[in-house]
Short mmCIF file of C-alpha atoms in Angstrom, two decimals:
data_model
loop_
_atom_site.label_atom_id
_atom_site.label_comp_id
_atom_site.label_asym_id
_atom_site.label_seq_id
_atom_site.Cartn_x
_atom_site.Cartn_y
_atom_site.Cartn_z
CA UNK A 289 -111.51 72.88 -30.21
CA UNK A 290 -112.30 76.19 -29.25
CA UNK A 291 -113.69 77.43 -32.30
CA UNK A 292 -111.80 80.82 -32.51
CA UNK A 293 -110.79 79.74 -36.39
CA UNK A 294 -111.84 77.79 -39.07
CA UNK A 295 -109.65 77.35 -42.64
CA UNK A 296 -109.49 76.57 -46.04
CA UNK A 297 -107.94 75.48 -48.54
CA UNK A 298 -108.31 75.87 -52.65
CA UNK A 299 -106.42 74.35 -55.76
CA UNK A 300 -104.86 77.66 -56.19
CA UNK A 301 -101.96 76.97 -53.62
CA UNK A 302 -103.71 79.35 -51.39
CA UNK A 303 -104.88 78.32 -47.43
CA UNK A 304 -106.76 81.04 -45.33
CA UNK A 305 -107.87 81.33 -41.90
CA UNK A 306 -110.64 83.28 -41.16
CA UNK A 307 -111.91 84.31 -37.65
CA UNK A 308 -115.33 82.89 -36.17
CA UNK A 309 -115.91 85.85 -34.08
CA UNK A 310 -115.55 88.39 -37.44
CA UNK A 311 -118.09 86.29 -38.96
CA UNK A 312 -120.80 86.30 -35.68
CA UNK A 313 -120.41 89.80 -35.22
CA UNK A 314 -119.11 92.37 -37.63
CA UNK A 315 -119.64 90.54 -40.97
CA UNK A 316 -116.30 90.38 -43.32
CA UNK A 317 -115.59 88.82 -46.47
CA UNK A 318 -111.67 88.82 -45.97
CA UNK A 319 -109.93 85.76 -44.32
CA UNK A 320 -107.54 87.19 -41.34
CA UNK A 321 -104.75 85.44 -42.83
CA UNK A 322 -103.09 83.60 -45.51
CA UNK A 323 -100.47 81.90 -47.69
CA UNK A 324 -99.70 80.46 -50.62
CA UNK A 325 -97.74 77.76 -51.95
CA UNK A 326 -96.53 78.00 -55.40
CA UNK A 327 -97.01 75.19 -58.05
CA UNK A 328 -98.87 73.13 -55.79
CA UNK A 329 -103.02 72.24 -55.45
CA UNK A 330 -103.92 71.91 -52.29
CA UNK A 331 -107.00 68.91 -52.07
CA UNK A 332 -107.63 68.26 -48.36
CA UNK A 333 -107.45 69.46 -45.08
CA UNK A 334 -107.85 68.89 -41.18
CA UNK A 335 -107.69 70.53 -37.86
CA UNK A 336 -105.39 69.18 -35.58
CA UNK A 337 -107.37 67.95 -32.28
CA UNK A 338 -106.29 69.76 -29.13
CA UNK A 339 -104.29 72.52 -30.97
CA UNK A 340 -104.19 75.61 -32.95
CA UNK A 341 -102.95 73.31 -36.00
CA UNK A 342 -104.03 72.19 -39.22
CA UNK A 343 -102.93 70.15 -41.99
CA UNK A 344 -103.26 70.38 -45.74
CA UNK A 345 -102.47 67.80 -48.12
CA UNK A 346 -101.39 68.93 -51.86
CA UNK A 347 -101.97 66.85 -55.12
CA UNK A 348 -97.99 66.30 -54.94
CA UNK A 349 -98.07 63.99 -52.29
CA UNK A 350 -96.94 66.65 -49.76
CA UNK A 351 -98.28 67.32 -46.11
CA UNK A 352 -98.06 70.18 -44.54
CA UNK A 353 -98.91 71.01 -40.74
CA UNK A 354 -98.92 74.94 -39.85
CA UNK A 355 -99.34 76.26 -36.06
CA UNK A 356 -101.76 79.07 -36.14
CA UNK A 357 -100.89 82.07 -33.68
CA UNK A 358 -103.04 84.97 -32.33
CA UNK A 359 -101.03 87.60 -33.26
CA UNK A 360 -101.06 91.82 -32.57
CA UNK A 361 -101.91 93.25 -36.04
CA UNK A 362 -101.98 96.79 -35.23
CA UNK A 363 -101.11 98.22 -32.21
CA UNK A 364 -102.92 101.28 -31.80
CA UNK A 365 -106.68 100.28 -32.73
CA UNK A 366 -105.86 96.85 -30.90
CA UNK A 367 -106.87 94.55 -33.61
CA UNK A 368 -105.83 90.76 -33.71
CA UNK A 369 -105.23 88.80 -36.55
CA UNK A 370 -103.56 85.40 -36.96
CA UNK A 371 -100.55 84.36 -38.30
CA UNK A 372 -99.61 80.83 -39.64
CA UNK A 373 -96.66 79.07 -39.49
CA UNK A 374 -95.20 75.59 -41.24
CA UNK A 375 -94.05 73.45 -38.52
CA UNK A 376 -93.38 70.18 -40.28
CA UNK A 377 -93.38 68.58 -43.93
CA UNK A 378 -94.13 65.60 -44.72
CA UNK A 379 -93.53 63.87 -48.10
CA UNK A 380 -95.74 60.93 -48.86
CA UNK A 381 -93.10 58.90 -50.92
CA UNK A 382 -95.50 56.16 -52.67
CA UNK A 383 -95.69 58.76 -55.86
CA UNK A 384 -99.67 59.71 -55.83
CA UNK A 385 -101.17 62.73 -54.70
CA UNK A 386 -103.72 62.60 -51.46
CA UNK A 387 -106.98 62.39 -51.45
CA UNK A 388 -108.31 62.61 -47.99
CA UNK A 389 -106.86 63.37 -44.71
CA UNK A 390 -107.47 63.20 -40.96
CA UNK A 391 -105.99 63.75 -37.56
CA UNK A 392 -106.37 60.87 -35.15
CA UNK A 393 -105.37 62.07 -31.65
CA UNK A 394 -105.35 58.80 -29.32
CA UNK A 395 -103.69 58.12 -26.20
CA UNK A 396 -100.56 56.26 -27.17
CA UNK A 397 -100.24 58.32 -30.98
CA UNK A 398 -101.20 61.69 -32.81
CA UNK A 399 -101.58 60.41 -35.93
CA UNK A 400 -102.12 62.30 -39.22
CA UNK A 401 -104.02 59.85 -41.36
CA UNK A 402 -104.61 59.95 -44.57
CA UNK A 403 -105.46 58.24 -47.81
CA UNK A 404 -103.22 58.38 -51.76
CA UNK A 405 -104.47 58.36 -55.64
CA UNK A 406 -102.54 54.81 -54.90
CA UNK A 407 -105.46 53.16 -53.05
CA UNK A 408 -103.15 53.31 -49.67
CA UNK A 409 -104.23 54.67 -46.69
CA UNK A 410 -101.32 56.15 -44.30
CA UNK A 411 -100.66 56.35 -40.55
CA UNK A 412 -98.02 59.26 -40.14
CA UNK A 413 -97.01 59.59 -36.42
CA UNK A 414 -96.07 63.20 -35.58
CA UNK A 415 -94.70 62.10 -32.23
CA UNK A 416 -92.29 59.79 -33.58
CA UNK A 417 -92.05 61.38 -36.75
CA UNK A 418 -92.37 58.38 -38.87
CA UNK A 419 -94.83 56.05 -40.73
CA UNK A 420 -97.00 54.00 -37.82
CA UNK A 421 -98.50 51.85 -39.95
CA UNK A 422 -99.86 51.61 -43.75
CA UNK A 423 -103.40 49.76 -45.26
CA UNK A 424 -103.44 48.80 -48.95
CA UNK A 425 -106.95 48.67 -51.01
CA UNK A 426 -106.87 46.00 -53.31
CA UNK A 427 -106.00 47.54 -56.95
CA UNK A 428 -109.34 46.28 -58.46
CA UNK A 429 -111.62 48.50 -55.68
CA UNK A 430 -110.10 51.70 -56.59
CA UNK A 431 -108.37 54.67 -54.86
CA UNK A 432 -109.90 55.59 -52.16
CA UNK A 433 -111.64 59.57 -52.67
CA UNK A 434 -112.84 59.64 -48.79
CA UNK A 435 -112.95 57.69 -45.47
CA UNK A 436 -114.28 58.19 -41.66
CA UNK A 437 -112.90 56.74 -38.60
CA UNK A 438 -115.22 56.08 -35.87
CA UNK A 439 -115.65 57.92 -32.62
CA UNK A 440 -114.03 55.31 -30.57
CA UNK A 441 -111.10 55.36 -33.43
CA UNK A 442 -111.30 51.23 -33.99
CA UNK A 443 -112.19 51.46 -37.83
CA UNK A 444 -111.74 53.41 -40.67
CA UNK A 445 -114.06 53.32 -43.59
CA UNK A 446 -112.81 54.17 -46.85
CA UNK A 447 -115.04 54.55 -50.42
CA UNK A 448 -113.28 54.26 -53.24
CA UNK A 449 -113.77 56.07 -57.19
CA UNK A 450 -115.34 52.59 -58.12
CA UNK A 451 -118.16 52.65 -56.12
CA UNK A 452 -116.09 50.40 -53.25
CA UNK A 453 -116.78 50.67 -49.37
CA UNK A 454 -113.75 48.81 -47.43
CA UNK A 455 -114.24 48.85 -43.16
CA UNK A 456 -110.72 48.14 -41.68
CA UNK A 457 -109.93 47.31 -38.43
CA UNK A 458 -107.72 50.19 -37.23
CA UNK A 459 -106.63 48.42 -34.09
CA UNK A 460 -104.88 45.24 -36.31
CA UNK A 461 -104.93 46.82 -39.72
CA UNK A 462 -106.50 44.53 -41.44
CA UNK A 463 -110.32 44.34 -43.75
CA UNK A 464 -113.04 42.92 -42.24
CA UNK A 465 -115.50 43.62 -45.00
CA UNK A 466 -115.41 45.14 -48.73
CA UNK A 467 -118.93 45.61 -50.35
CA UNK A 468 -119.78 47.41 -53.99
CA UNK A 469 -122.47 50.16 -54.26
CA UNK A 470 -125.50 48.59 -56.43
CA UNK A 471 -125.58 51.28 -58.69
#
C-alpha cells in the first residue's frame, strides 16, 4: 500500500519486482529483483494488502506467497535493491491449475482467494493455515478465467470460459444469480 514496488509474473517461471521510484525518476529497464521457479508457469498474481507480500499462482496448482525486503545492495554507492523471499506454499489439491487469484484482508480472516481450471473457487486462510471455505461453479458454466470481489468484500463475481457470469454471496457462500453473455 505504499507503492514502493510493483511485480510480475511470466509463464517462464520467472517473478520480478521492480522499483516505482527507478521508474519516476532515473528510467531503467531492469527489475531490482528476481527469481525463478523451474518447470513451473506462473498465471496469476496479487499483492498482499497491508504488507510487503505477494502471491503467485502457477499452472500446477501451486501458491506461493514471498515477503519482499528492502535490502543494502552495495554498500559503498548506497544503493537499495529488494530481495524476495518464499514464506509459505500452498498446494491446491483439487488437481487443476489456477486461474485467478486475490487477497481478501478482512477483519476476522486474511484470505488468499482464488479460483481452479476445475470451476472452484478457494478460500485459503493464511492465519489459520487451512481451507476457510470452498464455492463450486456448476460443471455446465465453465471454469472460471476471472472474478472481482466487491469493496465491502460481500460478493465475488466470477466469469467463466463459456461466456458465464455467477455473483456469490461471500458472506454464506452460496449463488444468488448465474446469467449467460448474449453473444
Amino acid at each position: 500500500a505504499d507503492n514502493q514496488f510493483f511485480v510480475t509474473c511470466s509463464d517462464d517461471g520467472s517473478v520480478k519486482i521492480w522499483d516505482c521510484q527507478r521508474l519516476e525518476k532515473n528510467v531503467t529497464n531492469r527489475a531490482r529483483a528476481s527469481y525463478n521457479v523451474q518447470d513451473v508457469k506462473f498465471t496469476c498474481i496479487t499483492i498482499c494488502e497491508n504488507s510487503h507480500a505477494f502471491a503467485t499462482a502457477t499452472n500446477k496448482g501451486e501458491i506461493h506467497i514471498c515477503k519482499v525486503e528492502l535490502a543494502q545492495q552495495n554498500k559503498k554507492r548506497d544503493a537499495k535493491g529488494y530481495q524476495s523471499k518464499t514464506v509459505e506454499k500452498i498446494i491446491n489439491n483439487d488437481g487443476g491449475s489456477i486461474t485467478a487469484i486475490e487477497n481478501l484482508n478482512a477483519e476476522l480472516q486474511s484470505l488468499i482467494i482464488y479460483s481452479t481450471s476445475r470451476g472452484k473457487i478457494h478460500g485459503f486462510d493464511l492465519r489459520s493455515k487451512k481451507e476457510a471455505w470452498l464455492l463450486q461453479n456448476p460443471a455446465c458454466t465453465g471454469y472460471v478465467t476471472c472474478f472481482a470481489i466487491d469493496s465491502k468484500k460481500n460478493f465475488i463475481i466470477c466469469g467463466t470460459n463459456r461466456g458465464f457470469y455467477i455473483c456469490w454471496d461471500a458472506r454464506f457462500n452460496i449463488p444468488i444469480k448465474s446469467w449467460q453473455h448474449p453473444n
